[in-house]
Short mmCIF file of C-alpha atoms in Angstrom, two decimals:
data_model
loop_
_atom_site.label_atom_id
_atom_site.label_comp_id
_atom_site.label_asym_id
_atom_site.label_seq_id
_atom_site.Cartn_x
_atom_site.Cartn_y
_atom_site.Cartn_z
CA UNK A 1 86.37 -43.65 7.10
CA UNK A 2 83.37 -45.29 7.00
CA UNK A 3 80.84 -45.46 10.24
CA UNK A 4 79.82 -49.66 10.65
CA UNK A 5 77.31 -50.07 12.32
CA UNK A 6 74.76 -53.12 13.39
CA UNK A 7 71.94 -53.26 15.66
CA UNK A 8 69.98 -55.98 17.16
CA UNK A 9 67.28 -56.03 20.02
CA UNK A 10 68.82 -58.57 22.67
CA UNK A 11 68.29 -59.12 26.22
CA UNK A 12 71.92 -58.53 27.87
CA UNK A 13 72.05 -61.20 30.40
CA UNK A 14 73.53 -63.65 27.95
CA UNK A 15 75.61 -61.23 25.48
CA UNK A 16 77.47 -59.68 28.51
CA UNK A 17 78.64 -63.42 29.92
CA UNK A 18 79.95 -64.27 26.03
CA UNK A 19 81.41 -60.24 25.84
CA UNK A 20 83.63 -61.57 29.37
CA UNK A 21 84.13 -65.64 28.35
CA UNK A 22 85.66 -64.21 25.27
CA UNK A 23 87.64 -62.11 26.77
CA UNK A 24 86.08 -58.55 25.90
CA UNK A 25 87.52 -55.57 27.66
CA UNK A 26 84.76 -54.00 29.24
CA UNK A 27 84.90 -49.92 28.60
CA UNK A 28 82.87 -47.73 30.85
CA UNK A 29 78.65 -47.27 31.58
CA UNK A 30 77.32 -43.95 30.53
CA UNK A 31 73.59 -42.08 30.83
CA UNK A 32 72.67 -40.58 27.39
CA UNK A 33 69.70 -38.11 27.39
CA UNK A 34 69.14 -37.13 23.83
CA UNK A 35 66.32 -34.28 22.93
CA UNK A 36 66.10 -34.27 19.49
CA UNK A 37 65.36 -30.41 18.24
CA UNK A 38 62.14 -29.53 15.15
CA UNK A 39 62.81 -26.70 12.94
CA UNK A 40 59.96 -23.61 13.05
CA UNK A 41 60.46 -23.24 9.72
CA UNK A 42 61.03 -27.19 7.80
CA UNK A 43 59.96 -30.29 8.68
CA UNK A 44 63.38 -32.45 10.14
CA UNK A 45 61.45 -35.42 9.15
CA UNK A 46 60.88 -34.25 5.67
CA UNK A 47 64.77 -33.07 4.73
CA UNK A 48 66.30 -35.97 6.44
CA UNK A 49 67.62 -33.57 8.95
CA UNK A 50 67.93 -33.29 12.52
CA UNK A 51 69.52 -31.09 15.47
CA UNK A 52 70.56 -32.90 19.00
CA UNK A 53 71.53 -32.23 22.49
CA UNK A 54 73.07 -35.17 24.32
CA UNK A 55 73.78 -35.04 27.19
CA UNK A 56 76.14 -37.98 29.26
CA UNK A 57 76.30 -38.54 32.73
CA UNK A 58 79.14 -40.84 33.50
CA UNK A 59 81.67 -41.44 36.54
CA UNK A 60 83.17 -37.46 36.32
CA UNK A 61 79.63 -35.92 35.92
CA UNK A 62 78.18 -34.86 32.87
CA UNK A 63 78.70 -33.18 29.49
CA UNK A 64 76.66 -32.32 27.09
CA UNK A 65 76.93 -32.06 23.08
CA UNK A 66 75.08 -29.86 19.80
CA UNK A 67 75.37 -32.38 17.51
CA UNK A 68 73.67 -31.08 13.79
CA UNK A 69 73.07 -34.00 10.86
CA UNK A 70 72.86 -32.81 6.94
CA UNK A 71 70.47 -34.41 4.88
CA UNK A 72 71.87 -38.10 3.44
CA UNK A 73 74.99 -37.01 0.50
CA UNK A 74 73.88 -39.90 -1.81
CA UNK A 75 72.02 -43.29 -0.74
CA UNK A 76 74.59 -45.27 -1.28
CA UNK A 77 77.45 -44.12 1.24
CA UNK A 78 74.48 -42.82 3.94
CA UNK A 79 77.45 -40.09 4.58
CA UNK A 80 76.07 -36.85 5.68
CA UNK A 81 77.28 -33.56 6.74
CA UNK A 82 77.46 -33.84 11.26
CA UNK A 83 78.62 -31.22 13.04
CA UNK A 84 79.38 -31.27 16.71
CA UNK A 85 80.59 -29.11 19.66
CA UNK A 86 80.92 -29.76 23.43
CA UNK A 87 78.88 -27.20 25.25
CA UNK A 88 79.69 -26.19 29.20
CA UNK A 89 75.62 -26.56 29.78
CA UNK A 90 73.52 -28.59 27.84
CA UNK A 91 69.80 -27.36 29.07
CA UNK A 92 71.26 -23.69 28.83
CA UNK A 93 72.03 -24.96 25.01
CA UNK A 94 68.22 -26.32 24.96
CA UNK A 95 66.69 -23.08 26.06
CA UNK A 96 69.47 -21.00 23.56
CA UNK A 97 67.16 -23.23 20.36
CA UNK A 98 64.11 -22.97 22.39
CA UNK A 99 64.75 -18.71 22.35
CA UNK A 100 65.55 -18.93 18.73
CA UNK A 101 62.08 -20.75 18.13
CA UNK A 102 62.61 -24.59 17.86
CA UNK A 103 60.77 -26.94 19.12
CA UNK A 104 61.68 -30.32 21.22
CA UNK A 105 60.40 -33.28 19.71
CA UNK A 106 61.84 -36.04 21.31
CA UNK A 107 63.89 -37.33 24.06
CA UNK A 108 66.04 -41.04 23.77
CA UNK A 109 66.63 -41.60 26.71
CA UNK A 110 69.89 -44.80 27.21
CA UNK A 111 72.33 -46.67 29.34
CA UNK A 112 75.34 -47.82 27.00
CA UNK A 113 77.98 -50.03 27.90
CA UNK A 114 81.05 -49.91 25.76
CA UNK A 115 83.31 -53.19 25.01
CA UNK A 116 85.85 -53.71 22.63
CA UNK A 117 86.31 -56.97 21.46
CA UNK A 118 88.34 -58.00 18.61
CA UNK A 119 88.73 -54.55 16.67
CA UNK A 120 84.98 -53.94 16.88
CA UNK A 121 83.13 -51.75 19.42
CA UNK A 122 80.73 -53.60 21.39
CA UNK A 123 77.83 -51.72 23.37
CA UNK A 124 75.13 -52.80 25.62
CA UNK A 125 72.45 -50.08 25.35
CA UNK A 126 69.16 -49.85 27.08
CA UNK A 127 66.47 -48.03 26.37
CA UNK A 128 63.90 -46.28 27.60
CA UNK A 129 60.75 -47.15 27.09
CA UNK A 130 61.77 -49.57 24.01
CA UNK A 131 63.86 -52.47 25.43
CA UNK A 132 67.57 -53.31 25.54
CA UNK A 133 69.85 -54.05 21.85
CA UNK A 134 73.38 -54.51 20.85
CA UNK A 135 75.24 -52.60 18.53
CA UNK A 136 78.46 -53.34 16.89
CA UNK A 137 80.31 -51.24 15.17
CA UNK A 138 83.54 -49.98 14.13
CA UNK A 139 85.15 -47.48 11.47
CA UNK A 140 86.81 -48.38 7.78
CA UNK A 141 87.37 -47.74 4.91
CA UNK A 142 86.04 -51.04 3.31
CA UNK A 143 82.57 -51.21 4.71
CA UNK A 144 81.85 -54.23 3.00
CA UNK A 145 84.36 -56.75 5.36
CA UNK A 146 83.27 -54.04 8.94
CA UNK A 147 79.54 -55.24 8.13
CA UNK A 148 80.94 -59.03 7.51
CA UNK A 149 83.47 -58.92 10.19
CA UNK A 150 79.82 -56.83 12.59
CA UNK A 151 77.88 -60.03 11.29
CA UNK A 152 80.61 -62.71 12.17
CA UNK A 153 81.06 -60.65 15.67
CA UNK A 154 77.52 -61.00 16.20
CA UNK A 155 77.13 -64.77 15.34
CA UNK A 156 79.85 -65.84 18.34
CA UNK A 157 77.82 -63.87 20.99
CA UNK A 158 75.36 -65.53 19.58
CA UNK A 159 73.38 -63.08 18.39
CA UNK A 160 71.36 -63.81 15.10
CA UNK A 161 72.39 -60.97 11.86
CA UNK A 162 69.05 -61.26 10.14
CA UNK A 163 67.80 -59.97 13.53
CA UNK A 164 69.11 -56.20 12.79
CA UNK A 165 66.93 -52.82 12.84
CA UNK A 166 67.94 -50.10 11.31
CA UNK A 167 66.21 -47.71 12.16
CA UNK A 168 67.70 -45.05 15.01
CA UNK A 169 66.92 -45.53 18.58
CA UNK A 170 64.81 -41.71 17.07
CA UNK A 171 63.02 -43.76 14.69
CA UNK A 172 61.31 -46.72 16.30
CA UNK A 173 60.19 -44.12 19.04
CA UNK A 174 58.12 -41.88 16.70
CA UNK A 175 56.94 -45.04 15.28
CA UNK B 1 71.19 -5.53 39.41
CA UNK B 2 71.45 -4.62 36.73
CA UNK B 3 73.98 -3.65 34.46
CA UNK B 4 74.12 -0.18 33.99
CA UNK B 5 76.39 0.99 30.99
CA UNK B 6 77.99 4.50 29.56
CA UNK B 7 79.80 4.47 26.17
CA UNK B 8 81.25 7.42 24.36
CA UNK B 9 83.59 7.68 21.40
CA UNK B 10 87.36 8.71 21.90
CA UNK B 11 90.59 7.78 21.84
CA UNK B 12 92.15 6.00 23.66
CA UNK B 13 95.44 7.95 24.43
CA UNK B 14 94.59 10.06 26.46
CA UNK B 15 92.13 7.87 28.39
CA UNK B 16 95.07 4.91 29.22
CA UNK B 17 97.17 8.19 30.58
CA UNK B 18 94.50 9.34 32.97
CA UNK B 19 93.23 5.83 33.87
CA UNK B 20 97.06 5.18 34.89
CA UNK B 21 97.71 8.90 36.65
CA UNK B 22 94.81 7.57 38.51
CA UNK B 23 95.89 4.43 39.60
CA UNK B 24 93.14 2.63 37.60
CA UNK B 25 94.45 -1.69 37.85
CA UNK B 26 94.95 -2.97 34.44
CA UNK B 27 93.51 -6.07 33.12
CA UNK B 28 93.85 -8.40 30.48
CA UNK B 29 93.04 -7.54 27.01
CA UNK B 30 91.19 -9.52 24.66
CA UNK B 31 90.23 -10.21 20.84
CA UNK B 32 86.83 -10.39 20.30
CA UNK B 33 85.30 -12.05 17.59
CA UNK B 34 81.00 -11.63 17.73
CA UNK B 35 78.62 -12.97 14.33
CA UNK B 36 75.35 -12.51 15.00
CA UNK B 37 72.73 -14.33 13.01
CA UNK B 38 69.49 -13.62 11.30
CA UNK B 39 66.60 -16.47 11.39
CA UNK B 40 65.01 -17.89 8.46
CA UNK B 41 61.54 -17.54 10.12
CA UNK B 42 61.31 -14.05 11.31
CA UNK B 43 63.20 -10.54 11.56
CA UNK B 44 65.15 -10.52 14.51
CA UNK B 45 65.75 -6.90 13.99
CA UNK B 46 61.97 -6.50 14.50
CA UNK B 47 61.56 -9.08 17.36
CA UNK B 48 64.10 -7.17 19.29
CA UNK B 49 66.19 -10.82 19.63
CA UNK B 50 69.92 -11.59 18.88
CA UNK B 51 71.38 -14.69 18.34
CA UNK B 52 75.93 -14.76 18.51
CA UNK B 53 78.47 -16.84 18.37
CA UNK B 54 81.49 -14.99 20.72
CA UNK B 55 84.97 -16.08 20.24
CA UNK B 56 87.07 -14.46 22.66
CA UNK B 57 91.54 -14.88 22.91
CA UNK B 58 93.63 -13.61 24.69
CA UNK B 59 96.96 -15.47 26.53
CA UNK B 60 95.64 -17.80 26.92
CA UNK B 61 93.98 -18.93 23.73
CA UNK B 62 90.01 -18.94 22.17
CA UNK B 63 87.22 -19.79 24.19
CA UNK B 64 83.33 -19.18 22.53
CA UNK B 65 80.36 -18.70 24.18
CA UNK B 66 76.74 -18.32 22.50
CA UNK B 67 73.78 -16.61 23.45
CA UNK B 68 70.68 -16.18 22.70
CA UNK B 69 69.25 -12.29 23.55
CA UNK B 70 65.33 -12.32 23.96
CA UNK B 71 62.92 -9.77 23.59
CA UNK B 72 62.94 -6.20 26.52
CA UNK B 73 60.53 -7.26 28.70
CA UNK B 74 59.60 -4.52 29.94
CA UNK B 75 61.35 -0.90 27.93
CA UNK B 76 61.56 0.56 31.28
CA UNK B 77 64.36 -1.50 33.28
CA UNK B 78 65.64 -2.76 29.68
CA UNK B 79 65.78 -6.68 31.16
CA UNK B 80 65.58 -8.95 28.78
CA UNK B 81 65.60 -12.75 28.21
CA UNK B 82 70.16 -13.88 28.25
CA UNK B 83 70.80 -17.46 27.91
CA UNK B 84 74.67 -18.30 27.03
CA UNK B 85 76.60 -20.78 27.55
CA UNK B 86 80.36 -21.67 26.71
CA UNK B 87 81.13 -24.53 23.28
CA UNK B 88 84.22 -25.40 22.32
CA UNK B 89 84.21 -25.00 19.20
CA UNK B 90 82.68 -21.28 18.00
CA UNK B 91 83.35 -22.61 13.98
CA UNK B 92 81.21 -25.46 15.10
CA UNK B 93 78.86 -23.67 16.07
CA UNK B 94 78.22 -21.33 13.52
CA UNK B 95 78.22 -24.12 10.98
CA UNK B 96 75.35 -25.73 13.65
CA UNK B 97 73.40 -22.68 13.50
CA UNK B 98 74.13 -22.34 9.90
CA UNK B 99 73.55 -25.91 9.05
CA UNK B 100 69.58 -25.49 10.81
CA UNK B 101 69.41 -22.45 8.88
CA UNK B 102 70.52 -19.44 10.16
CA UNK B 103 72.24 -16.94 7.95
CA UNK B 104 75.57 -14.60 9.70
CA UNK B 105 74.11 -11.38 9.49
CA UNK B 106 77.63 -9.51 11.17
CA UNK B 107 80.43 -9.42 12.64
CA UNK B 108 81.58 -7.28 14.84
CA UNK B 109 85.49 -7.54 15.83
CA UNK B 110 87.21 -5.57 18.43
CA UNK B 111 90.27 -4.97 21.17
CA UNK B 112 89.11 -4.94 24.83
CA UNK B 113 91.32 -3.66 27.17
CA UNK B 114 90.07 -3.61 31.02
CA UNK B 115 90.59 -2.25 33.93
CA UNK B 116 89.16 -1.28 37.58
CA UNK B 117 88.37 1.92 38.63
CA UNK B 118 86.59 3.35 41.95
CA UNK B 119 84.03 0.01 41.71
CA UNK B 120 83.90 0.72 38.17
CA UNK B 121 84.86 -1.59 35.08
CA UNK B 122 86.12 0.88 32.57
CA UNK B 123 86.94 -1.19 28.76
CA UNK B 124 88.45 0.55 26.31
CA UNK B 125 87.57 -0.87 23.05
CA UNK B 126 88.94 -0.29 19.33
CA UNK B 127 86.04 -1.93 17.32
CA UNK B 128 86.57 -2.68 13.70
CA UNK B 129 84.83 0.21 11.15
CA UNK B 130 84.30 2.24 14.29
CA UNK B 131 86.41 3.10 15.84
CA UNK B 132 87.80 3.23 19.40
CA UNK B 133 84.92 3.57 22.49
CA UNK B 134 85.55 4.11 25.99
CA UNK B 135 82.63 2.39 28.80
CA UNK B 136 82.45 2.26 32.07
CA UNK B 137 79.88 -0.08 34.01
CA UNK B 138 78.82 -1.76 36.70
CA UNK B 139 75.78 -3.91 38.15
CA UNK B 140 73.81 -2.07 40.88
CA UNK B 141 70.25 -2.10 42.06
CA UNK B 142 70.65 1.44 42.10
CA UNK B 143 70.62 2.92 38.51
CA UNK B 144 70.68 6.27 38.62
CA UNK B 145 73.48 6.82 41.04
CA UNK B 146 75.24 4.42 39.14
CA UNK B 147 74.59 6.16 36.40
CA UNK B 148 76.10 9.15 37.91
CA UNK B 149 78.84 7.82 39.19
CA UNK B 150 79.80 6.61 35.88
CA UNK B 151 79.18 9.91 34.26
CA UNK B 152 81.98 11.06 37.04
CA UNK B 153 84.21 8.68 35.99
CA UNK B 154 83.87 9.44 32.50
CA UNK B 155 84.44 13.72 33.71
CA UNK B 156 87.72 11.86 35.34
CA UNK B 157 89.23 10.95 32.48
CA UNK B 158 88.55 14.43 30.82
CA UNK B 159 85.68 12.54 28.80
CA UNK B 160 81.84 13.92 28.23
CA UNK B 161 79.19 12.44 29.52
CA UNK B 162 76.92 14.28 26.41
CA UNK B 163 78.52 11.88 23.59
CA UNK B 164 76.47 8.98 25.36
CA UNK B 165 76.08 7.13 22.28
CA UNK B 166 73.19 4.47 22.99
CA UNK B 167 73.46 2.13 19.92
CA UNK B 168 75.55 -1.04 20.25
CA UNK B 169 78.51 -1.80 18.11
CA UNK B 170 76.03 -3.84 16.02
CA UNK B 171 73.57 -1.10 15.82
CA UNK B 172 76.42 1.20 14.72
CA UNK B 173 77.53 -1.15 11.94
CA UNK B 174 73.95 -1.99 10.74
CA UNK B 175 73.42 1.86 9.87
#
């Protein structure tokens, strides 16, 4: 299974209206604060790796996860090793990484609202310092068909797939 | 508050009998597997630091914690920075540390049985590759008095405080 994800910058007002007229099912809204760490012994930007502490706040309180993303295995599929686990306390997890020599490099803060629409997850992201984005994503074995379907969802929401941005929010913030 | 802890090597059979005759309250028995990691950029043995993933199995299943121990702040009190947090999955936490460049250096496996006795916690440790030990510990503001009290508990259990071993199980295993 591959995660197919298409992201465009877009004001949320019209998209929200379009989603609601189309009968999309609104899910939860969460706050996500991602802290990315630099390693003391190699340059993660160069090795294409990432170490992240994600703190998510929703109606039920705060929970946190730590994630390691390894370099892409091959350029075609964009597949990469990814390991993550929940942690009791995100601040303590960060302090442990700092204790052993890592340094916080960048923080990405966003408010995400999820919608379920026609087999896709549509995510309305409001990212501090970057603005509003819409992501359309699903898991699929057939990457091409899923991407075409995501483009179609964007069009039905009044958006233009050719506005697609491939950079991560972290990448955009560091630009 | 200081953690005062005295440890001696001792067969558990007689100690268990002595604890039961003395009316000590038996607590839980757990399996602990501690994996210590080497850093890629500095020698933790030299800097007196440690990074550990502890996996504890008891009647309720497995749980895990990650812990960073910083160097001793001063030699007198043995105080050191210690940060820890629970993790959902100990194996994944280890894989994250390995992903970012740490290597498993040593594993300490033990079965611990806890007793409460006269204000102290008495721990019967059976350590793979090292044998059986008895630890007597408590938290106290008065380190000297607590240590004398722990020696007294050992004597009442038929043990000799002068057998005390100050090295950690990790230290003993690496010797």
